[in-house]
PDB file of C-alpha atoms in Angstrom:
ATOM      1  CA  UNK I   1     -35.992  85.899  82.833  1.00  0.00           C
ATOM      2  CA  UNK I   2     -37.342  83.909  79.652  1.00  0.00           C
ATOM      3  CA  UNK I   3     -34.336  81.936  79.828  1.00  0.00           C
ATOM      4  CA  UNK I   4     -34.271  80.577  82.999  1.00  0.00           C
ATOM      5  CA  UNK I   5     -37.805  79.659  83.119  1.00  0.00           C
ATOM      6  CA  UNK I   6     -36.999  78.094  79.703  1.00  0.00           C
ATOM      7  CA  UNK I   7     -34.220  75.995  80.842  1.00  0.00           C
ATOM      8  CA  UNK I   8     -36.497  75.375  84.320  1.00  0.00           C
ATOM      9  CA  UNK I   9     -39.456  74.141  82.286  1.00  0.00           C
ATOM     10  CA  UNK I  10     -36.944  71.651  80.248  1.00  0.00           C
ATOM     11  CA  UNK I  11     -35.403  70.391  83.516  1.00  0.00           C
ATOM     12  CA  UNK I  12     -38.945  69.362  84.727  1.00  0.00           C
ATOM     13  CA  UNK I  13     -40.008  67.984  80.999  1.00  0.00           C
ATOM     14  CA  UNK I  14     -36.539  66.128  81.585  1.00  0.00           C
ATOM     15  CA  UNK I  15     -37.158  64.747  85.201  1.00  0.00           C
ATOM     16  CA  UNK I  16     -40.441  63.331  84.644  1.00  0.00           C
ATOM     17  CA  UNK I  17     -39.295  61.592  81.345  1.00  0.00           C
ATOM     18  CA  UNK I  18     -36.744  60.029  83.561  1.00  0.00           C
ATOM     19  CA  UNK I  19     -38.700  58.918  85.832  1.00  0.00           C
ATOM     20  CA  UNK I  20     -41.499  57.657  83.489  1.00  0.00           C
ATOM     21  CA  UNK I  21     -38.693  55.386  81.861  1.00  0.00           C
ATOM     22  CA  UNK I  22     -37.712  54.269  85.283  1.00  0.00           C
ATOM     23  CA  UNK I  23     -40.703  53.177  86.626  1.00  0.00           C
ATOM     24  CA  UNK I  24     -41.102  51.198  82.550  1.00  0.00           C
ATOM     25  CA  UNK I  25     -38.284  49.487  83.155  1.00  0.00           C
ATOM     26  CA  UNK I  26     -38.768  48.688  87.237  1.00  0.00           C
ATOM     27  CA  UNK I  27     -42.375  46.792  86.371  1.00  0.00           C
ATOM     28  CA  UNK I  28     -40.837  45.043  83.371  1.00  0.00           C
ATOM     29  CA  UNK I  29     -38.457  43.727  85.366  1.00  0.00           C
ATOM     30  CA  UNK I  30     -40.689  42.630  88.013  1.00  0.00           C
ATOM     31  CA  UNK I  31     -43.009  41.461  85.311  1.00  0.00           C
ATOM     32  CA  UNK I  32     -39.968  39.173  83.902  1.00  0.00           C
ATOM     33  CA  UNK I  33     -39.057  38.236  87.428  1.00  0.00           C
ATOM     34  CA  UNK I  34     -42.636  36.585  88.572  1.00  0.00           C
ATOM     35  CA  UNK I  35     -42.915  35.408  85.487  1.00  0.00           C
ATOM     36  CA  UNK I  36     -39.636  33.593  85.529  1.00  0.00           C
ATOM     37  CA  UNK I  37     -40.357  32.271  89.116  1.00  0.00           C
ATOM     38  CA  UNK I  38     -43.749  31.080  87.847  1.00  0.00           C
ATOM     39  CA  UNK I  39     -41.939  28.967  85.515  1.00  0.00           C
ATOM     40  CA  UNK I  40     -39.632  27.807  87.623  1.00  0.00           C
ATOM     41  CA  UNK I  41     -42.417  26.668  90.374  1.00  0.00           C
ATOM     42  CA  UNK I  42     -44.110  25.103  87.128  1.00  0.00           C
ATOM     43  CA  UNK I  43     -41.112  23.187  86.206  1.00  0.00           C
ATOM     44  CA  UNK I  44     -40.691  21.549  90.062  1.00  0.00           C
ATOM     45  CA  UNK I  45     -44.419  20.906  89.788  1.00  0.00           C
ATOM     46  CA  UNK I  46     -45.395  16.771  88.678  1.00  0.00           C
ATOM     47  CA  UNK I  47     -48.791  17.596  88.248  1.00  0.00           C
ATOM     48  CA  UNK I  48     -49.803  19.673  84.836  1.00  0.00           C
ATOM     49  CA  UNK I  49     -53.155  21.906  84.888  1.00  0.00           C
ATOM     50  CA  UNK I  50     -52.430  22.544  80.992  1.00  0.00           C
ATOM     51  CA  UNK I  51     -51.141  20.720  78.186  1.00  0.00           C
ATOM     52  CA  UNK I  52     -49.888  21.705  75.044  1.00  0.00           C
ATOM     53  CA  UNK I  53     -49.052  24.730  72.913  1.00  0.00           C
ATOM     54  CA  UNK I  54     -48.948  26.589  75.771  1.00  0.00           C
ATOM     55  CA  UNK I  55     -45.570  25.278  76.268  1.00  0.00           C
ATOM     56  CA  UNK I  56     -44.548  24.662  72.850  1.00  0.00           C
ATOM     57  CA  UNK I  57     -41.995  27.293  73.475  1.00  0.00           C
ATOM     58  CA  UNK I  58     -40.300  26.071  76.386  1.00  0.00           C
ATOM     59  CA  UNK I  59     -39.880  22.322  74.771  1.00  0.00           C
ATOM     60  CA  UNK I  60     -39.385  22.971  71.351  1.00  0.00           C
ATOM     61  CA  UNK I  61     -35.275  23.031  71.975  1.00  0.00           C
ATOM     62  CA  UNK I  62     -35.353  20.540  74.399  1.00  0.00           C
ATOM     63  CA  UNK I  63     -34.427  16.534  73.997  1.00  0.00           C
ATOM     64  CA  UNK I  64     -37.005  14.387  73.389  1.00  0.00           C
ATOM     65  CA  UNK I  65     -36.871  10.915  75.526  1.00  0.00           C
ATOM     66  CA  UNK I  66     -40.406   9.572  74.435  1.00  0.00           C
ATOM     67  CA  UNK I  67     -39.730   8.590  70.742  1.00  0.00           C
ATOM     68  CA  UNK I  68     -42.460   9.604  68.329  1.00  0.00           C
ATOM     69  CA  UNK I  69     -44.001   5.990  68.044  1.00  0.00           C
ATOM     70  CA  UNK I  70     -47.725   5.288  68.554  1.00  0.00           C
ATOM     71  CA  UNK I  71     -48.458   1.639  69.488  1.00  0.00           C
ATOM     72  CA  UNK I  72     -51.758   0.313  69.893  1.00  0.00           C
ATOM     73  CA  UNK I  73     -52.538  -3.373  71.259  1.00  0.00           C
ATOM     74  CA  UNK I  74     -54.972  -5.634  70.038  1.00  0.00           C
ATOM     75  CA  UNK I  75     -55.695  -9.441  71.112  1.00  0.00           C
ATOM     76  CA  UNK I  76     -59.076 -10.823  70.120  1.00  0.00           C
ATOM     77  CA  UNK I  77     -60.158 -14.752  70.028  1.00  0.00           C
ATOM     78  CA  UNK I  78     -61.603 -13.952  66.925  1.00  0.00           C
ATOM     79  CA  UNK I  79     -61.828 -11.261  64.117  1.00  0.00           C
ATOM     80  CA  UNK I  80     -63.864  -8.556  65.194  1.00  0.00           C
ATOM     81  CA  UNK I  81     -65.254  -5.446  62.776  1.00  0.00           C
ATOM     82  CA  UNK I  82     -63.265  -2.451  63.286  1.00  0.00           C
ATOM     83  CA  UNK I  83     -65.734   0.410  63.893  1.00  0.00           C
ATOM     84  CA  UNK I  84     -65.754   3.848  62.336  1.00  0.00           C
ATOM     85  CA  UNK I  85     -64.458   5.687  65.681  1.00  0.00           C
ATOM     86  CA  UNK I  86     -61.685   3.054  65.957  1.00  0.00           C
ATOM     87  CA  UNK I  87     -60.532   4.081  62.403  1.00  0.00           C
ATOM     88  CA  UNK I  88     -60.575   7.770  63.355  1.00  0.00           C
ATOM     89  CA  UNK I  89     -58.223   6.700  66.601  1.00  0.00           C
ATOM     90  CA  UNK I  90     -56.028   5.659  64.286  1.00  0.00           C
ATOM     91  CA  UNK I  91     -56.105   8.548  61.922  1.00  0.00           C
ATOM     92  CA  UNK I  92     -56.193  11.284  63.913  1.00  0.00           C
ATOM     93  CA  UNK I  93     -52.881  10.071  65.879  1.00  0.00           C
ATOM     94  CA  UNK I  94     -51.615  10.104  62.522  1.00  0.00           C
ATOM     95  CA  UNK I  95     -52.711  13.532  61.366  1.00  0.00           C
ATOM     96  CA  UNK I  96     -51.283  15.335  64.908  1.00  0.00           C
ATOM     97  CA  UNK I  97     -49.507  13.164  66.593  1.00  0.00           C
ATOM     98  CA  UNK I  98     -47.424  12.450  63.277  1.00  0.00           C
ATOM     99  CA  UNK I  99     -45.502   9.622  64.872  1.00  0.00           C
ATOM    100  CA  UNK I 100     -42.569   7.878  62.676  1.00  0.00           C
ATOM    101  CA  UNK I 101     -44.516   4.477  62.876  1.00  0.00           C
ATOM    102  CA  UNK I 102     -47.374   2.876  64.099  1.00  0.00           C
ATOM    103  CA  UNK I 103     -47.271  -0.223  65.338  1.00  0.00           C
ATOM    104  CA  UNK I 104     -50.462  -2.571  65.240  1.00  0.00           C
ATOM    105  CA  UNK I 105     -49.697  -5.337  68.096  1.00  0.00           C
ATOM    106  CA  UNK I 106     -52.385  -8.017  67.671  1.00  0.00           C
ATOM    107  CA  UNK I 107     -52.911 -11.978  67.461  1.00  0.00           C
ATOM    108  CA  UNK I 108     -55.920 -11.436  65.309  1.00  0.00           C
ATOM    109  CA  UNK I 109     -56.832  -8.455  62.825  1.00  0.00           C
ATOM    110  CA  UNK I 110     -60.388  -7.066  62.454  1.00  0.00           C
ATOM    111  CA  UNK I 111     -62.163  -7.199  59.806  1.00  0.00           C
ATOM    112  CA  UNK I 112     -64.773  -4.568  57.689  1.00  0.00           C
ATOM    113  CA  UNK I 113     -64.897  -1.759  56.052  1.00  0.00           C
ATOM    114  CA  UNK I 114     -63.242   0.407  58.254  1.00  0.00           C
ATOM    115  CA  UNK I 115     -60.602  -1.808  58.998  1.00  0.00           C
ATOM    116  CA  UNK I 116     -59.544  -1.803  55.354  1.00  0.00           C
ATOM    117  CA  UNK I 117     -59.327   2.037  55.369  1.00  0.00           C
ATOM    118  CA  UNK I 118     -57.383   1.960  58.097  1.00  0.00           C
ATOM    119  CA  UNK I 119     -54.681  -0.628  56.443  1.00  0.00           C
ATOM    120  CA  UNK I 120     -54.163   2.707  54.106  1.00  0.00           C
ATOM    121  CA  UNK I 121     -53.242   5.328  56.674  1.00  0.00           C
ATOM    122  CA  UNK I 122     -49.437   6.276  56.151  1.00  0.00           C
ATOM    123  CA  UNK I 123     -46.616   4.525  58.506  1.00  0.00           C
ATOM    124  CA  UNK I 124     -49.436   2.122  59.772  1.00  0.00           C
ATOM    125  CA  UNK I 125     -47.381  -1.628  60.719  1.00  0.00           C
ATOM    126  CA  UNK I 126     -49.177  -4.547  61.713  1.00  0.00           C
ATOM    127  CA  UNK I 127     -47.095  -6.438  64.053  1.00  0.00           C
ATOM    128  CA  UNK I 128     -48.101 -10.243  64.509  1.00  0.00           C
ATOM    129  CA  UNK I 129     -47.812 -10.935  68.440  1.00  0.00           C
ATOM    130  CA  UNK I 130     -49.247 -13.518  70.721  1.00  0.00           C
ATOM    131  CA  UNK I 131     -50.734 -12.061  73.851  1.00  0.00           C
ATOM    132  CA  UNK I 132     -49.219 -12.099  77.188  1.00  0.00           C
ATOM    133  CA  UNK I 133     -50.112 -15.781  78.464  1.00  0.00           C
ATOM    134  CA  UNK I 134     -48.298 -15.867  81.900  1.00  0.00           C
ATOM    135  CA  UNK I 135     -46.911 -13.282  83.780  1.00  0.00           C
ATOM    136  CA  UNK I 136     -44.427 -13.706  86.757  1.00  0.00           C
ATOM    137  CA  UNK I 137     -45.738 -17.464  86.838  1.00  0.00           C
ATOM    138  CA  UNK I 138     -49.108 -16.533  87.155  1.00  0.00           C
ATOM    139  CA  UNK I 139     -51.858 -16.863  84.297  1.00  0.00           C
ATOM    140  CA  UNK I 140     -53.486 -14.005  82.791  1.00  0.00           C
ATOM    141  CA  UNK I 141     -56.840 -13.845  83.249  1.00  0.00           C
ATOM    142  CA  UNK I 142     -59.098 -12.731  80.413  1.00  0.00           C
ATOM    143  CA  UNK I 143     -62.048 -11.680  82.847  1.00  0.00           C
ATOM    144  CA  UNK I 144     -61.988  -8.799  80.606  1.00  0.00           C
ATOM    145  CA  UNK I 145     -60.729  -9.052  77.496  1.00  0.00           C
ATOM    146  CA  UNK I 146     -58.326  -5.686  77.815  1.00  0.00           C
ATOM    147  CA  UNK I 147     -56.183  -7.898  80.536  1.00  0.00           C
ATOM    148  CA  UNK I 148     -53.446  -8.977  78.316  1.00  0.00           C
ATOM    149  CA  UNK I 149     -53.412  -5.552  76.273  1.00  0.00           C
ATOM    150  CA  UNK I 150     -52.839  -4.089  79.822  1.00  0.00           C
ATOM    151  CA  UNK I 151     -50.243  -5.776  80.532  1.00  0.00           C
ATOM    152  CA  UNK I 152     -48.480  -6.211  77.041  1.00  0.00           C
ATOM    153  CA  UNK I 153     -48.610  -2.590  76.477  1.00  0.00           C
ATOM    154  CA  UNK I 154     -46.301  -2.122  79.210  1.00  0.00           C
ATOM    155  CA  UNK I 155     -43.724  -4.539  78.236  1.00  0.00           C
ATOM    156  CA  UNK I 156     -44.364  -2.961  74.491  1.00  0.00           C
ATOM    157  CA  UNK I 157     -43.226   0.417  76.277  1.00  0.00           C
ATOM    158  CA  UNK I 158     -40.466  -0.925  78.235  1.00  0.00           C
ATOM    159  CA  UNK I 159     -38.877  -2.268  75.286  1.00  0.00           C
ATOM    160  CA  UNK I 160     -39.176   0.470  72.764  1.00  0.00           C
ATOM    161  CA  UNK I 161     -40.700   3.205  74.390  1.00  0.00           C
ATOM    162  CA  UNK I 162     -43.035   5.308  72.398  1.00  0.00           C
ATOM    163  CA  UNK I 163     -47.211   6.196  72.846  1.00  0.00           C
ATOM    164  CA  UNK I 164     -49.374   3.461  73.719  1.00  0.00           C
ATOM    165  CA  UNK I 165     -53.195   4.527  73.115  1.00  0.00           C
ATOM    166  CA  UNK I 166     -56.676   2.621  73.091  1.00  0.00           C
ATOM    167  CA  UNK I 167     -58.732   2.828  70.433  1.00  0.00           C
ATOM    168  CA  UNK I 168     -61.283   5.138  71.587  1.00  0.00           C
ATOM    169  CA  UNK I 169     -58.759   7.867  71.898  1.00  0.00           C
ATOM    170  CA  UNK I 170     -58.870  10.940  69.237  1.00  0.00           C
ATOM    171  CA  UNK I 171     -55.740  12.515  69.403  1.00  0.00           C
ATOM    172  CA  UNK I 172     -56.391  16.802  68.716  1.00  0.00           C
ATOM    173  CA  UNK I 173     -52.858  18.177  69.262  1.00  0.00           C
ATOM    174  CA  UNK I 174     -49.525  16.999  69.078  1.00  0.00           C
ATOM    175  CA  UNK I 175     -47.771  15.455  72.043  1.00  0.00           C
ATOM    176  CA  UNK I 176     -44.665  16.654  71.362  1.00  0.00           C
ATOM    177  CA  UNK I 177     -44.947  19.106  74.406  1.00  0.00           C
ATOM    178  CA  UNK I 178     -45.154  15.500  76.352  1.00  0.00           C
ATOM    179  CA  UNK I 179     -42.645  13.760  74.991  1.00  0.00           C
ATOM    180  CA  UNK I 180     -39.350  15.251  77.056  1.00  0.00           C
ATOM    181  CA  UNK I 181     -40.733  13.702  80.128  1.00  0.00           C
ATOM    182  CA  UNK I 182     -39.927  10.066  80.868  1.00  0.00           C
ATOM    183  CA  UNK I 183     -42.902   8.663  81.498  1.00  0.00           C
ATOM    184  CA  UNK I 184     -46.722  10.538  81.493  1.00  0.00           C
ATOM    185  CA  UNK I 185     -50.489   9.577  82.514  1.00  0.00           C
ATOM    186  CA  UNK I 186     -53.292  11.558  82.645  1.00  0.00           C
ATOM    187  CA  UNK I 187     -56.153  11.663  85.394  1.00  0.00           C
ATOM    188  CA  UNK I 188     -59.565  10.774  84.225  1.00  0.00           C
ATOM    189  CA  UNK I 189     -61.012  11.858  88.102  1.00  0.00           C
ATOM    190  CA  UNK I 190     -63.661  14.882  87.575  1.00  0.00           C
ATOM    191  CA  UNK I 191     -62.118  16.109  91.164  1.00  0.00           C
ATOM    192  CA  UNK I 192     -58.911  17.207  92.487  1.00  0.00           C
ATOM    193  CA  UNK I 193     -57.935  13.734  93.482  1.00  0.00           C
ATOM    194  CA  UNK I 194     -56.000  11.779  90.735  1.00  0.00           C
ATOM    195  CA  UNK I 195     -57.122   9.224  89.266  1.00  0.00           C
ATOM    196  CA  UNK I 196     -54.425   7.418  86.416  1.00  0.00           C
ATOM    197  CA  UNK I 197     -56.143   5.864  83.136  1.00  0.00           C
ATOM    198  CA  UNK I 198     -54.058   3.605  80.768  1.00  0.00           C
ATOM    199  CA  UNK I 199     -55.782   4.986  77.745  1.00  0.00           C
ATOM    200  CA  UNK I 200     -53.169   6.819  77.147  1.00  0.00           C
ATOM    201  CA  UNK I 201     -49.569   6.016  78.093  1.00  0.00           C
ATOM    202  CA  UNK I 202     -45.952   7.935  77.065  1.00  0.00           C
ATOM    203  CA  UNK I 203     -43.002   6.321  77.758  1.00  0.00           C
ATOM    204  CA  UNK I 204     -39.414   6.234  77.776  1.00  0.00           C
ATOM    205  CA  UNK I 205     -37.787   3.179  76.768  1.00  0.00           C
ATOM    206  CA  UNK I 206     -37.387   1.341  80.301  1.00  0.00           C
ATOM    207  CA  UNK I 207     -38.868   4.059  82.016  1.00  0.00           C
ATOM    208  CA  UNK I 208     -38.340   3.995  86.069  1.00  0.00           C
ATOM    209  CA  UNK I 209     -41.993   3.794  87.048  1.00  0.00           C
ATOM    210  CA  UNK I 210     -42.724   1.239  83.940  1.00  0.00           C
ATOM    211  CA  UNK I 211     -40.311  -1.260  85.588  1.00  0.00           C
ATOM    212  CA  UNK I 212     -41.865  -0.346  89.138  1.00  0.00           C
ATOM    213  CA  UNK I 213     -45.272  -0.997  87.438  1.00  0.00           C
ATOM    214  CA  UNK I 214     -44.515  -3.887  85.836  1.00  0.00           C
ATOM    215  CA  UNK I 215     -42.903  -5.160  88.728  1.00  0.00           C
ATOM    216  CA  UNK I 216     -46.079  -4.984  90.602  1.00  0.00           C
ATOM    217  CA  UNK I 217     -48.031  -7.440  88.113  1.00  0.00           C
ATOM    218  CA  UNK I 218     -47.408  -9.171  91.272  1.00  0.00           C
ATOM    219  CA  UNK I 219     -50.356  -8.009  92.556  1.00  0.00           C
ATOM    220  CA  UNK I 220     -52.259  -8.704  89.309  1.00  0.00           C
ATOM    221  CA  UNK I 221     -56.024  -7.957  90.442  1.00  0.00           C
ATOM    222  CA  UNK I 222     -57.512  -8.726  86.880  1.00  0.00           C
ATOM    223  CA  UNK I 223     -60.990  -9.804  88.596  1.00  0.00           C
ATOM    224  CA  UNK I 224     -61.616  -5.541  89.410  1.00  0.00           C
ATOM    225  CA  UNK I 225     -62.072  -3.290  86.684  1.00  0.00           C
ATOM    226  CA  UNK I 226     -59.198  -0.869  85.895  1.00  0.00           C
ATOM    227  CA  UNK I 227     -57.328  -2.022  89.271  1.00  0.00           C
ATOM    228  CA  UNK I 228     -53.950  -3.060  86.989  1.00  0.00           C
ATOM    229  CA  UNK I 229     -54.085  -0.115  84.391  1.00  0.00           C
ATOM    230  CA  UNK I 230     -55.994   2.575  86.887  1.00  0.00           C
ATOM    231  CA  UNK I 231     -55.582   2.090  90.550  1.00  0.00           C
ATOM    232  CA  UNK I 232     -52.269   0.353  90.522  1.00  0.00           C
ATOM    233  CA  UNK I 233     -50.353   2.845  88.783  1.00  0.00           C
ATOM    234  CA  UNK I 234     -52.031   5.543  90.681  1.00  0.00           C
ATOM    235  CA  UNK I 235     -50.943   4.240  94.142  1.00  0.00           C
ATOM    236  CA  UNK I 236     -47.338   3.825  92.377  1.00  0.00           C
ATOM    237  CA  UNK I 237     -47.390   7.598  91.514  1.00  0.00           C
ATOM    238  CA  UNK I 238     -48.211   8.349  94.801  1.00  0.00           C
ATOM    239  CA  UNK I 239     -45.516   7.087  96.689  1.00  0.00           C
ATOM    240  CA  UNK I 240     -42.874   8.037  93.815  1.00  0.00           C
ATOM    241  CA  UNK I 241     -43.843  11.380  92.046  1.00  0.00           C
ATOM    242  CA  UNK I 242     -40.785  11.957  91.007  1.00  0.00           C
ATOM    243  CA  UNK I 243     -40.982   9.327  88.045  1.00  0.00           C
ATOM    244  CA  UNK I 244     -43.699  10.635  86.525  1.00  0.00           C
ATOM    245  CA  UNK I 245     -45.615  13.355  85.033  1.00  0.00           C
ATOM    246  CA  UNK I 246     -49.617  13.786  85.357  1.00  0.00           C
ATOM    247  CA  UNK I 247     -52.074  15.699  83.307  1.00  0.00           C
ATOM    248  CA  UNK I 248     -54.895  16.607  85.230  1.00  0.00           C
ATOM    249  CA  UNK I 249     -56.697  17.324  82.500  1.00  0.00           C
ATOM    250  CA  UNK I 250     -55.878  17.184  79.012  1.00  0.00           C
ATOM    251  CA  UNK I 251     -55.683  13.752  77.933  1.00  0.00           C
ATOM    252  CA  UNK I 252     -59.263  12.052  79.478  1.00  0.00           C
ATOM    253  CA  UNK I 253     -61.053  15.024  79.880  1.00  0.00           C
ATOM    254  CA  UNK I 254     -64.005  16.036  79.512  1.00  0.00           C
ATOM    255  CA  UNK I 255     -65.343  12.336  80.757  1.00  0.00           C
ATOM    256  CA  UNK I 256     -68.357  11.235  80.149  1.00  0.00           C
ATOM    257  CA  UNK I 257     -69.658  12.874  82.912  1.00  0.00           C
ATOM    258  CA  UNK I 258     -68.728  16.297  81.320  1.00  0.00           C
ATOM    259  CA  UNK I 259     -70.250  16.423  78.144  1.00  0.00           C
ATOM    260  CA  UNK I 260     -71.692  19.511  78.397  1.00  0.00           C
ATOM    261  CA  UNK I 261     -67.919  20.912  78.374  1.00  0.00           C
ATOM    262  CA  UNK I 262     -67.470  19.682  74.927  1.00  0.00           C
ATOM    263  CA  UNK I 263     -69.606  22.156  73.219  1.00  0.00           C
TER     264      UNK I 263
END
């Protein structure tokens, strides 16, 4: 009788390892499966809640169309002093965003201390450029002096592609996660609604929603503040999603409203 209740107790031991591997392998596999269709929802999605390492993995293997060149755009009617944060703009791009070249696009350099220590940073090229005078026939208005970098920028872009920043902006991360879309802008709205700032700009050489931008210069509104480099290309993105990719969040925010997220 020892045997049989041996080999019984073995059978049941048996069984419920069986079925303890089963049910292992069933949830990994849904796991896998909701995960993948997650991705796959994120992928058809424009509009990014999260930006970078996160999906490091997914991109790192992927073709980059955004080359890894930082331009920043400068016109002035006379030398100005470069200020300490503008100096970290341009040395924190270079310390994360460690882009191949960047490209100084001005009619006039500043002038001071800070402005010398920038001259120093690594790959930095000052590029002697006249602004933007006309555009489409129609004179460009210096109302505020960012007009012509607003519109320069773009043509910048269009020509060689790259990252067009302002000189406020401290990079913190690599954009390297960005860089295999065609063309991204990120939402400086504290709601859901977007809002599109130019602060920040990535771009594939001609870039389908930089020529449809561009294009409407047409409209050039330089009298309202941000209209050409915030509410244009935000009622652009709205009727063609397709040609572009927002961030929601990462690249304006926390806004100056939201300070209290920063600590």
């Amino acid at each position: 009788m020892k045997a049989p209740r041996c080999s019984f107790v073995i059978l049941v031991i048996f069984a419920c390892l069986f079925m303890y591997i089963y049910h292992t392998f069933s949830v990994a596999q849904s796991r896998n499966k909701g995960m993948n269709d997650e991705c796959q929802t994120n992928q058809k999605n424009n509009i990014s809640q999260n930006f970078g390492f996160d999906q490091m993995n997914v991109t790192e293997n992927l073709k980059y169309k955004v080359p890894n060149i930082v331009h920043y755009t400068w016109y002035t009617k006379k030398p100005i002093e470069w200020t300490f944060l503008q100096y970290l703009s341009v040395l924190s791009a270079s310390k994360f965003i460690k882009p191949s070249r960047i490209m100084f696009h001005t009619n006039c350099t500043p002038i001071g201390h800070y402005w010398n220590r920038t001259t120093q940073i690594p790959n930095l090229e000052i590029i002697q450029r006249s602004p933007p005078i006309k555009i489409f026939g129609k004179k460009v208005l210096f109302f505020y002096e960012t007009s012509a970098t607003n519109i320069d920028r773009l043509l910048i872009l269009n020509r060689n592609g790259g990252i067009c920043l302002d000189t406020d902006v401290i990079a913190l991360k690599s954009f390297d996660p960005l860089r295999v879309y065609p063309f991204t802008m990120g939402s400086e709205s504290i709601t859901k609604w977007v809002l599109l700032s130019g602060g920040i700009i990535l771009s594939e050489p001609g870039s389908t929603f930089l020529k449809i931008w561009i294009n409407n210069y047409v409209d050039d509104q330089s009298s309202q503040w941000a209209y050409n480099s915030g509410k244009m290309p935000t009622k652009i993105a709205a009727r063609f999603p397709e040609d572009i990719h927002i961030e929601m969040t990462s690249l304006h925010r926390p806004s100056h409203k939201e300070l209290d997220q920063i600590f």
